[in-house]
mmCIF file of C-alpha atoms in Angstrom:
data_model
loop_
_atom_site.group_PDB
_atom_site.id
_atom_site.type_symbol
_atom_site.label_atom_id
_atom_site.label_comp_id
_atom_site.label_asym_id
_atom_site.label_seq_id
_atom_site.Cartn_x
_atom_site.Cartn_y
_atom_site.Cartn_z
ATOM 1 C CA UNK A 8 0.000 0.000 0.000
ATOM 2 C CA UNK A 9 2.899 2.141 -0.967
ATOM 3 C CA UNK A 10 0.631 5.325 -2.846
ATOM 4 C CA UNK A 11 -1.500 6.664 -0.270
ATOM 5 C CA UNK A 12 1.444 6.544 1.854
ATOM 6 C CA UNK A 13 3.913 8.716 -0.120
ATOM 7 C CA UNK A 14 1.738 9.923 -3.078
ATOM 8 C CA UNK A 15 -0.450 12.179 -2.346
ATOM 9 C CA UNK A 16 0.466 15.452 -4.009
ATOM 10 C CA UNK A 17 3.529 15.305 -6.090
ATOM 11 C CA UNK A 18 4.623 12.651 -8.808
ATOM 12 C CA UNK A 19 6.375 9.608 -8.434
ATOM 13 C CA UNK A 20 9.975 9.820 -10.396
ATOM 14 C CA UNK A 21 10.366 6.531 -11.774
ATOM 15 C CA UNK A 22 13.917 6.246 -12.999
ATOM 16 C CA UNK A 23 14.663 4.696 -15.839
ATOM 17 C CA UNK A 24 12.105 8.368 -21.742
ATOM 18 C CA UNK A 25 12.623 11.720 -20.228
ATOM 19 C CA UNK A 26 9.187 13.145 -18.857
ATOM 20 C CA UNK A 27 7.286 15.657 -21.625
ATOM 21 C CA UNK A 28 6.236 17.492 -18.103
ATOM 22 C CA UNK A 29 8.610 19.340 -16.131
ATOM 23 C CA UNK A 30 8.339 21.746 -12.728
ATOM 24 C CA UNK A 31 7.882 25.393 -13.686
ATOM 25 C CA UNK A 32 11.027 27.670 -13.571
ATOM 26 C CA UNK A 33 9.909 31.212 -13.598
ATOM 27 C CA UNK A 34 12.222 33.758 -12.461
ATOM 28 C CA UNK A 35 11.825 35.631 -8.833
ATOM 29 C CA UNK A 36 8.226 36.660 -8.961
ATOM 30 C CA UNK A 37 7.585 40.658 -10.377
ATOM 31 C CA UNK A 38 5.032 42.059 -10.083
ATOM 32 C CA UNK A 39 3.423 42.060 -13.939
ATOM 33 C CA UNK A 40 3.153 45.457 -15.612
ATOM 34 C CA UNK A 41 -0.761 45.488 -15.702
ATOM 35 C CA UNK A 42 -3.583 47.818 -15.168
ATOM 36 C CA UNK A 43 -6.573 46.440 -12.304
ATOM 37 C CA UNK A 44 -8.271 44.906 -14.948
ATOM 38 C CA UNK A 45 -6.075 42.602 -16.311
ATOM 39 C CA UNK A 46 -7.310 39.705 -14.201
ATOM 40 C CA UNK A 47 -5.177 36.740 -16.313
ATOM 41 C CA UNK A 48 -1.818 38.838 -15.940
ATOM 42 C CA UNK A 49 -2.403 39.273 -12.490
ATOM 43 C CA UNK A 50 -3.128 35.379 -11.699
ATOM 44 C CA UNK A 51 0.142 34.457 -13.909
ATOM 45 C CA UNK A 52 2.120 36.682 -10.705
ATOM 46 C CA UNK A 53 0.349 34.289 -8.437
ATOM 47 C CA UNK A 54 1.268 31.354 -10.141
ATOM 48 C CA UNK A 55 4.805 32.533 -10.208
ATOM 49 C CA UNK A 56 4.553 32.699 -6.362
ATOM 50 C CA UNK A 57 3.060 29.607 -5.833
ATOM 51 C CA UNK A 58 6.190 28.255 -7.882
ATOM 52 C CA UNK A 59 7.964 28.494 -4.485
ATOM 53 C CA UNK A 60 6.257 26.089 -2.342
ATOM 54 C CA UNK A 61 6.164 22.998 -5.513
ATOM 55 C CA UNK A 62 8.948 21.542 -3.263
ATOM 56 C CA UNK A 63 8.144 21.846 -0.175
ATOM 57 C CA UNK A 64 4.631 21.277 0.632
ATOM 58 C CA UNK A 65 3.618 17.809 0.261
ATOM 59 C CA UNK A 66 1.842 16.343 0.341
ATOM 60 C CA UNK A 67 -0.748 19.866 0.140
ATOM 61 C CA UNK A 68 -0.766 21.466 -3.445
ATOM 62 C CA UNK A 69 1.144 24.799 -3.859
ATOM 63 C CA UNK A 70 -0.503 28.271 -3.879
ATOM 64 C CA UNK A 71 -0.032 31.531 -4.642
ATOM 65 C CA UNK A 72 -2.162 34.627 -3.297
ATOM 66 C CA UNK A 73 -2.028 38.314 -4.530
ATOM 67 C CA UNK A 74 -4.066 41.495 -3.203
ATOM 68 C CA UNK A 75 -4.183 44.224 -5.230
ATOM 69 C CA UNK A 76 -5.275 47.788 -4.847
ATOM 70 C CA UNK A 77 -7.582 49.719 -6.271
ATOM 71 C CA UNK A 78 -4.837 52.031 -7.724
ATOM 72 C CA UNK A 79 -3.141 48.973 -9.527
ATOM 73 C CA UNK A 80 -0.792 47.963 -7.135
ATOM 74 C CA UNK A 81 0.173 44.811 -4.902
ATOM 75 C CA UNK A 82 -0.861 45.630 -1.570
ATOM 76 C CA UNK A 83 0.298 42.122 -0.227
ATOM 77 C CA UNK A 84 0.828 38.543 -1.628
ATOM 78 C CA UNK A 85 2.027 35.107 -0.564
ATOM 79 C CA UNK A 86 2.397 31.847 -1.329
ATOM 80 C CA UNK A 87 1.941 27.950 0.359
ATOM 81 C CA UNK A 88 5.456 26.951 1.657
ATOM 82 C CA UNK A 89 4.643 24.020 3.792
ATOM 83 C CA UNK A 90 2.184 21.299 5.230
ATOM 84 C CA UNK A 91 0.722 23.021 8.545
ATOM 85 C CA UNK A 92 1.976 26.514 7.637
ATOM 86 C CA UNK A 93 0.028 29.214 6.681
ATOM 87 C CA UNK A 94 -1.993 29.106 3.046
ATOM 88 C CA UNK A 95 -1.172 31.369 0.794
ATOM 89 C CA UNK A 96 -4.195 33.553 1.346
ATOM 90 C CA UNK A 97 -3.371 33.640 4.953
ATOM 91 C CA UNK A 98 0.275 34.567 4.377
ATOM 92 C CA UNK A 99 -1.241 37.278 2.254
ATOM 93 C CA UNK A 100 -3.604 38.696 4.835
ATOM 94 C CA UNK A 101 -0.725 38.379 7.001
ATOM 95 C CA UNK A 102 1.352 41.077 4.716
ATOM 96 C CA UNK A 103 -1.094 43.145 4.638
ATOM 97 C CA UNK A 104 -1.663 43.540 8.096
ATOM 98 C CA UNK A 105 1.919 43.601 8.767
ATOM 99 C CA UNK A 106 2.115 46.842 5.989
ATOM 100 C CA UNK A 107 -1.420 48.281 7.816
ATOM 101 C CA UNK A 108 -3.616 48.248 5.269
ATOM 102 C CA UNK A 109 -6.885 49.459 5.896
ATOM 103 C CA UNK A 110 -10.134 47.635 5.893
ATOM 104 C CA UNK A 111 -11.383 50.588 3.523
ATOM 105 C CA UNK A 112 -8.501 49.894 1.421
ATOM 106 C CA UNK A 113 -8.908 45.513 0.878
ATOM 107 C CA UNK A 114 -12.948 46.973 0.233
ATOM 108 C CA UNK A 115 -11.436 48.178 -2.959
ATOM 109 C CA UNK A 116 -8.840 45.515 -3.603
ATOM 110 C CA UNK A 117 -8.969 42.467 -5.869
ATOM 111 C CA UNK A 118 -7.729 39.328 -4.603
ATOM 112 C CA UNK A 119 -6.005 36.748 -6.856
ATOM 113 C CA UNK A 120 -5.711 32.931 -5.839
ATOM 114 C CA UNK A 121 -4.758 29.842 -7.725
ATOM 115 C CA UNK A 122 -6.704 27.409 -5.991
ATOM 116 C CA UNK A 123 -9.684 27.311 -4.426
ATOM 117 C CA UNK A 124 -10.071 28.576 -0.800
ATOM 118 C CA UNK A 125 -10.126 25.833 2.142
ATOM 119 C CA UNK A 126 -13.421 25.269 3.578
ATOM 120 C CA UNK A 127 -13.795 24.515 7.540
ATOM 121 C CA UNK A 128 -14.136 20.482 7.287
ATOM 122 C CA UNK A 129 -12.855 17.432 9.220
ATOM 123 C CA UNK A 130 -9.352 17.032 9.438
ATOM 124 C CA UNK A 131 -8.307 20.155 8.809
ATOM 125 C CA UNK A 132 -5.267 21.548 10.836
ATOM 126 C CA UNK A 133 -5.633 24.909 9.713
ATOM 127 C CA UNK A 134 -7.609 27.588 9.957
ATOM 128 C CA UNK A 135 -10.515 27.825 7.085
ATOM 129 C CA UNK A 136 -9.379 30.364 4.396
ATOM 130 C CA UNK A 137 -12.123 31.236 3.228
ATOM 131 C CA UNK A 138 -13.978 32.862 6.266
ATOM 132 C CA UNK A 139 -10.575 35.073 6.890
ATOM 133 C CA UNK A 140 -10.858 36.326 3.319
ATOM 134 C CA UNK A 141 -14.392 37.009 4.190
ATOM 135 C CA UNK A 142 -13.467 39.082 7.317
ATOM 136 C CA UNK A 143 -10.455 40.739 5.922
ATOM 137 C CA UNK A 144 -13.097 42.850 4.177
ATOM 138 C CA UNK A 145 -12.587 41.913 0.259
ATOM 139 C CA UNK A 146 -15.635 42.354 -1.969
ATOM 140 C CA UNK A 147 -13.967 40.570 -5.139
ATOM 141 C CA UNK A 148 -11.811 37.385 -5.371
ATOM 142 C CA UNK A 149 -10.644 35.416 -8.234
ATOM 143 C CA UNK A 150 -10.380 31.856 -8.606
ATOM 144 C CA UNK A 151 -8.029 30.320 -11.026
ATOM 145 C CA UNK A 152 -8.827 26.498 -10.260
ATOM 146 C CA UNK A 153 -12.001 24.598 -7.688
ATOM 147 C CA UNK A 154 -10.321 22.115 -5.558
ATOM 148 C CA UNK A 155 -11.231 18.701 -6.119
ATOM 149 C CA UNK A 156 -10.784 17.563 -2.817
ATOM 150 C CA UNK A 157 -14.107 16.876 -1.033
ATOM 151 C CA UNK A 158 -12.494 17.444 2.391
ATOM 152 C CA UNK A 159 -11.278 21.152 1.971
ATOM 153 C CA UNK A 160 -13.632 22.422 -1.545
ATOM 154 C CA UNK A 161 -16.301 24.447 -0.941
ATOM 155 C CA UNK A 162 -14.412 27.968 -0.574
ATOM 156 C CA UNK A 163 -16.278 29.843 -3.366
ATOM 157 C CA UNK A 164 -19.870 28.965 -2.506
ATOM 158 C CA UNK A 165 -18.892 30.239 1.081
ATOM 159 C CA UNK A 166 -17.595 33.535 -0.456
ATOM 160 C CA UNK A 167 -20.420 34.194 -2.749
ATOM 161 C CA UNK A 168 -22.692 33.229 0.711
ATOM 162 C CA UNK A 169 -21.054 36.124 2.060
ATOM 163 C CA UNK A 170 -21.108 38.806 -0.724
ATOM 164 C CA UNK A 171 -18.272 38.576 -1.978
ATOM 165 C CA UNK A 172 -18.045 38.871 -6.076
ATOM 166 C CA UNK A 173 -15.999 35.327 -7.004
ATOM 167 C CA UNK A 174 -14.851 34.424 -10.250
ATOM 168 C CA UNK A 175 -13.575 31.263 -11.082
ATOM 169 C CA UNK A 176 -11.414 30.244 -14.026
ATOM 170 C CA UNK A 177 -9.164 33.203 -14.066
ATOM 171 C CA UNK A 178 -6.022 31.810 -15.417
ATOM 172 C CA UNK A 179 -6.682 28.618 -15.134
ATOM 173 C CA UNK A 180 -4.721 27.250 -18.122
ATOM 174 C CA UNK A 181 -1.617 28.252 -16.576
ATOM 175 C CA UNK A 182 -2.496 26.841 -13.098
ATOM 176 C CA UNK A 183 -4.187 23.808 -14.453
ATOM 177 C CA UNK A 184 -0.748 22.942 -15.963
ATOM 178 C CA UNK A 185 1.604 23.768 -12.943
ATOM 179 C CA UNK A 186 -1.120 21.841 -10.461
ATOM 180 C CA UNK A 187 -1.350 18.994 -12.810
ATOM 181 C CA UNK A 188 -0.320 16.154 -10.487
ATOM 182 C CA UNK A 189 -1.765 17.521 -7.449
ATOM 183 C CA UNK A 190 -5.242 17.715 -9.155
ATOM 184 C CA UNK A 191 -4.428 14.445 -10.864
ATOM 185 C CA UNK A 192 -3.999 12.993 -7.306
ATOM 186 C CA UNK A 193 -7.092 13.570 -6.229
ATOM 187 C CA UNK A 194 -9.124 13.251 -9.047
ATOM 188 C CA UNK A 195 -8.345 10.004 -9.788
ATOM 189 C CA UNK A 196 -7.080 8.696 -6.351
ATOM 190 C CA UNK A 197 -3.941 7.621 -8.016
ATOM 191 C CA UNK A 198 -0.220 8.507 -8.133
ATOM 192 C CA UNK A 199 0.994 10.933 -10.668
ATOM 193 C CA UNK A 200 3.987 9.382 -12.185
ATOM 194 C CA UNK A 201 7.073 10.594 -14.015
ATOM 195 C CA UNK A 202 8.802 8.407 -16.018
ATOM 196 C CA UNK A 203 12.103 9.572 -16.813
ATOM 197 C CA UNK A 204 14.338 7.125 -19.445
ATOM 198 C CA UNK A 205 18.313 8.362 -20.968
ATOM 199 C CA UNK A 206 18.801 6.463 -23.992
ATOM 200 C CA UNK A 207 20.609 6.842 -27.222
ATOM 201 C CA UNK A 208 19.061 7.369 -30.726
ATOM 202 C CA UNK A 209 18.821 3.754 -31.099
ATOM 203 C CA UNK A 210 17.924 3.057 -27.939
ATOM 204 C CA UNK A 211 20.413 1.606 -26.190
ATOM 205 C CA UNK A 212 21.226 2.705 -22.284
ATOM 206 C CA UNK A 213 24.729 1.762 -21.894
ATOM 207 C CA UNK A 214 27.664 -0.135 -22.881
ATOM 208 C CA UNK A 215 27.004 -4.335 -22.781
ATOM 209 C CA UNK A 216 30.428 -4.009 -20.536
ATOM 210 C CA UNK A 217 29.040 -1.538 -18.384
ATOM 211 C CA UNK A 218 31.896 0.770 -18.963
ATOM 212 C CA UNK A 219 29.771 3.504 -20.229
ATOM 213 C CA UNK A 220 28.666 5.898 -17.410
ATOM 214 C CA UNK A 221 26.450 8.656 -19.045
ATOM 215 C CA UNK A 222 24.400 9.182 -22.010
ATOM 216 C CA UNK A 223 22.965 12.666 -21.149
ATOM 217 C CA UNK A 224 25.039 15.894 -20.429
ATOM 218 C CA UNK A 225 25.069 18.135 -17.425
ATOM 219 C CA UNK A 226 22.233 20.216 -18.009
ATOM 220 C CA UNK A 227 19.877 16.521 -18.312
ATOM 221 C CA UNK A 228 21.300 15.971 -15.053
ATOM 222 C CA UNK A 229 20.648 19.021 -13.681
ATOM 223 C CA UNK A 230 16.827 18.914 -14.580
ATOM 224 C CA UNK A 231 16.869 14.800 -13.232
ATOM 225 C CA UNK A 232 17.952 16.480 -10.113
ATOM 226 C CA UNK A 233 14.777 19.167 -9.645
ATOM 227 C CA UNK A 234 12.769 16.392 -11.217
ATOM 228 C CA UNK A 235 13.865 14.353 -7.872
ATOM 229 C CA UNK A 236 12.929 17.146 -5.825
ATOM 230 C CA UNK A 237 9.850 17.615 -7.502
ATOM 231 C CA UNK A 238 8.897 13.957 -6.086
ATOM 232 C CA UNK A 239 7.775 12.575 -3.103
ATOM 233 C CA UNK A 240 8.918 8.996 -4.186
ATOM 234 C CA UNK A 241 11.844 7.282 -6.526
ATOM 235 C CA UNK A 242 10.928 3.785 -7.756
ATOM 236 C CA UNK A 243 13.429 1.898 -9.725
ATOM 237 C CA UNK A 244 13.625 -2.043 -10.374
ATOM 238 C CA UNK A 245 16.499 -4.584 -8.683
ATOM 239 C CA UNK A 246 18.741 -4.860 -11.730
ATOM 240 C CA UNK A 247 18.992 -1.035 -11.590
ATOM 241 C CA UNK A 248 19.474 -1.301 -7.635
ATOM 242 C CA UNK A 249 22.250 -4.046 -8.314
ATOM 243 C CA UNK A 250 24.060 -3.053 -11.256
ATOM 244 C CA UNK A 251 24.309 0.833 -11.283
ATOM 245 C CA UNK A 252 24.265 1.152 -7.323
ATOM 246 C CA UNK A 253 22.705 4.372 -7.405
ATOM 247 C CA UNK A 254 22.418 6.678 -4.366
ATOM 248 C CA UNK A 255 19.345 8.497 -5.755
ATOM 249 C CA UNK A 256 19.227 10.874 -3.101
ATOM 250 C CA UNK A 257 19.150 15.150 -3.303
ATOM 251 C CA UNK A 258 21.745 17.329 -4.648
ATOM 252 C CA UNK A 259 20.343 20.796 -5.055
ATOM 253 C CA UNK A 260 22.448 22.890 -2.694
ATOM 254 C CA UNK A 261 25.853 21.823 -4.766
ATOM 255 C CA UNK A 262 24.670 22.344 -7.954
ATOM 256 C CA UNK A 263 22.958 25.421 -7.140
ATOM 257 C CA UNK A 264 19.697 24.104 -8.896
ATOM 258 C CA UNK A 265 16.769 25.951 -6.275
ATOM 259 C CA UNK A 266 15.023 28.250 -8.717
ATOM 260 C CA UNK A 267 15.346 31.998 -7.040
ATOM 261 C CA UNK A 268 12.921 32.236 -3.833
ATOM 262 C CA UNK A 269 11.276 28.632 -4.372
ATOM 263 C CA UNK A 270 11.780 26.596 -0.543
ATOM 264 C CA UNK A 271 13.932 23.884 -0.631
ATOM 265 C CA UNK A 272 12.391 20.025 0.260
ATOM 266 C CA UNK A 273 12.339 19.368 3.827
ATOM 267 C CA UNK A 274 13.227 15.909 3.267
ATOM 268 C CA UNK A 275 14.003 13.218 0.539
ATOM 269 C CA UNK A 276 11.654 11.332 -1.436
ATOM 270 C CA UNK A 277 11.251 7.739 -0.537
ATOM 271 C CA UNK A 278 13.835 5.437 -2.663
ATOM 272 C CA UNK A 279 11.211 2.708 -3.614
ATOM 273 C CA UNK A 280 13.006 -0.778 -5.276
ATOM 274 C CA UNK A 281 10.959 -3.198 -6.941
ATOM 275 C CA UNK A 282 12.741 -6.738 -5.944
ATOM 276 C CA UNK A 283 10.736 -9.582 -6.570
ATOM 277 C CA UNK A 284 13.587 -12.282 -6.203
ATOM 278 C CA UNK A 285 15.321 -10.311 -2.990
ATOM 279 C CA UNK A 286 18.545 -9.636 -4.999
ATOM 280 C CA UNK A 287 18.848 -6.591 -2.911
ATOM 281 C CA UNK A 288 21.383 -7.370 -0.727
ATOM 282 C CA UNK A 289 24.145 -4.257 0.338
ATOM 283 C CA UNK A 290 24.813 -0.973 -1.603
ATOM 284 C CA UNK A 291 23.659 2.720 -0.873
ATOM 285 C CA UNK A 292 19.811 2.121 -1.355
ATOM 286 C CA UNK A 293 20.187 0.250 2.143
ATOM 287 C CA UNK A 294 21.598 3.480 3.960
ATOM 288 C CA UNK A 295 18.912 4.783 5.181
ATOM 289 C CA UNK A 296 20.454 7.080 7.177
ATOM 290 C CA UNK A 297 20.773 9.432 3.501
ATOM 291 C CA UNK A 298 16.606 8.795 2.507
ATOM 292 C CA UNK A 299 14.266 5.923 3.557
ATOM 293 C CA UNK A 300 14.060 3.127 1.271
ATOM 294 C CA UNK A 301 11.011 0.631 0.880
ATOM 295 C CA UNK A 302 11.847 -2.648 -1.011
ATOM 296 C CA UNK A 303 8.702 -4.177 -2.122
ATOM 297 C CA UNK A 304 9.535 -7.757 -2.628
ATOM 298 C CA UNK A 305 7.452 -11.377 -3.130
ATOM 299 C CA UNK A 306 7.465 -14.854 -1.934
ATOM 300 C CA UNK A 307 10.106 -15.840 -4.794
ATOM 301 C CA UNK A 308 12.640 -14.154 -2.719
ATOM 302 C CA UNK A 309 14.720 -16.432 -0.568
ATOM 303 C CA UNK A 310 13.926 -16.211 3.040
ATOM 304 C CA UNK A 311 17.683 -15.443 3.975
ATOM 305 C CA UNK A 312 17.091 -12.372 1.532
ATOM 306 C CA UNK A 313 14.876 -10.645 4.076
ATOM 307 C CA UNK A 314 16.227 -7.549 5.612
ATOM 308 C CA UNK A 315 16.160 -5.501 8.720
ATOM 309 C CA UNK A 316 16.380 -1.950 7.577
#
């Protein structure tokens, strides 16, 4: 029962054809040079901040929240960073108490959020979003994207309960693509899963005498690595596990890979082996002092294959 235990909001990087999806890399988040109407430009700035929390949050989906003024301007924004922090709307109402804006000025504002507002329901461990953006005084919010989630949806109906003018769909395109396994997740109760594959032209993935080392360059590795970090879990198969020994932990710091102002992981995805014969029997995989490690293994493994890691 691996999934529901570390796949809930972010893909599964199986390693072995390199992924046509990849994280988001937008640059620090600016503020986009638009007048109070343009409701899609200003949604694309809150996408860009919700950018920052895609690592760290699991397994909640990433947010972004903007508030702008009537004259055009941010008057405070924020974004998701981790499970049992603040939401993004709350780190934005936050702000702009913090800068003392006025209940006269959020009256005027326009409030910009990529997902849906949380609703007060069981097993929450926050406080319901929705009701503080109804008493922080905003009379117009938009909605890029409803949460699926039975648990925490209902925001919007609660807004528009309380007067507030909601539009939903703002942006979504954009926020439909960077929430894409979250939203997959719980659609379909399933795992989101990346499968990543370095091969030649021909298709071969290394030399018979296993003296090859690489087929992709620096900058593939680079992306493998945010890929990683992008994950909750890494599966790969025994004869991977065996031959290649591969540690298939984080390297971010090092390679100076964190996009600007995104949080890093606060820990390692699960290293997952798939070892139906219990071949699995020393090598870095079994350190789990670097990431945890779940070998998933079947009754056609030896008994004296059985470990106690």
């Amino acid at each position: 029962q691996i999934a529901p235990m570390v796949l809930s909001a972010l893909p599964i990087f199986a390693l072995s054809l390199h992924a046509r999806w990849q994280p988001l890399r937008p640059a620090a988040a600016r503020s986009p040079q638009c007048t109070m109407l343009d409701h899609e430009g200003w949604m694309q700035y809150a996408v860009q901040l919700s950018e920052r929390g895609r690592l760290s949050t699991a397994p909640n989906p990433w947010v972004g929240c903007v508030i702008v003024g009537g004259d055009g301007g941010v008057l405070a924004e924020g974004f998701h960073e981790r499970k049992g922090g603040p939401h993004a709307e709350a780190a934005a109402l936050a702000a702009a108490r913090s800068r003392g804006i006025t209940s006269e000025q959020m009256a005027e504002a326009c409030c910009y959020v990529t997902l849906e507002p949380c609703h007060r329901g069981p097993g929450k461990t926050t406080p319901p979003c929705d009701e503080a953006l109804v008493a922080s005084g905003l009379r117009e919010i938009h909605i890029a994207v409803l949460d699926p989630d039975p648990a925490f949806g209902g925001g919007a109906a609660h807004l528009r309960e309380n007067g507030i003018c909601v539009t939903v769909g703002t942006g979504a395109k954009a926020v439909l693509a960077s929430l894409r396994p979250y939203l997959h997740q719980r659609r379909c109760k399933a795992p989101y899963v990346v499968l990543k594959v370095a091969s030649t032209l021909d298709g071969a993935i290394g030399c018979e005498d296993g003296t090859s080392q690489w087929i992709t360059g620096p900058k593939a590795r680079r992306h493998a690595q945010l890929l990683r970090a992008s994950s909750q879990a890494i599966l790969v198969g025994s004869g991977t596990a065996v031959v290649d020994e591969p540690r298939l932990t984080l390297r971010l710091e090092g390679e100076g890979l964190l996009p600007p102002g995104w949080a890093a992981p606060p820990k390692p995805p699960v290293r997952v082996v798939l070892d139906a014969r219990g071949r699995l029997a020393r090598g870095p995989l079994l350190d789990t002092a670097a990431a945890p490690t779940l070998v998933f293994t079947t009754a056609a493994a030896p008994a004296e294959a059985s470990l106690e890691t």
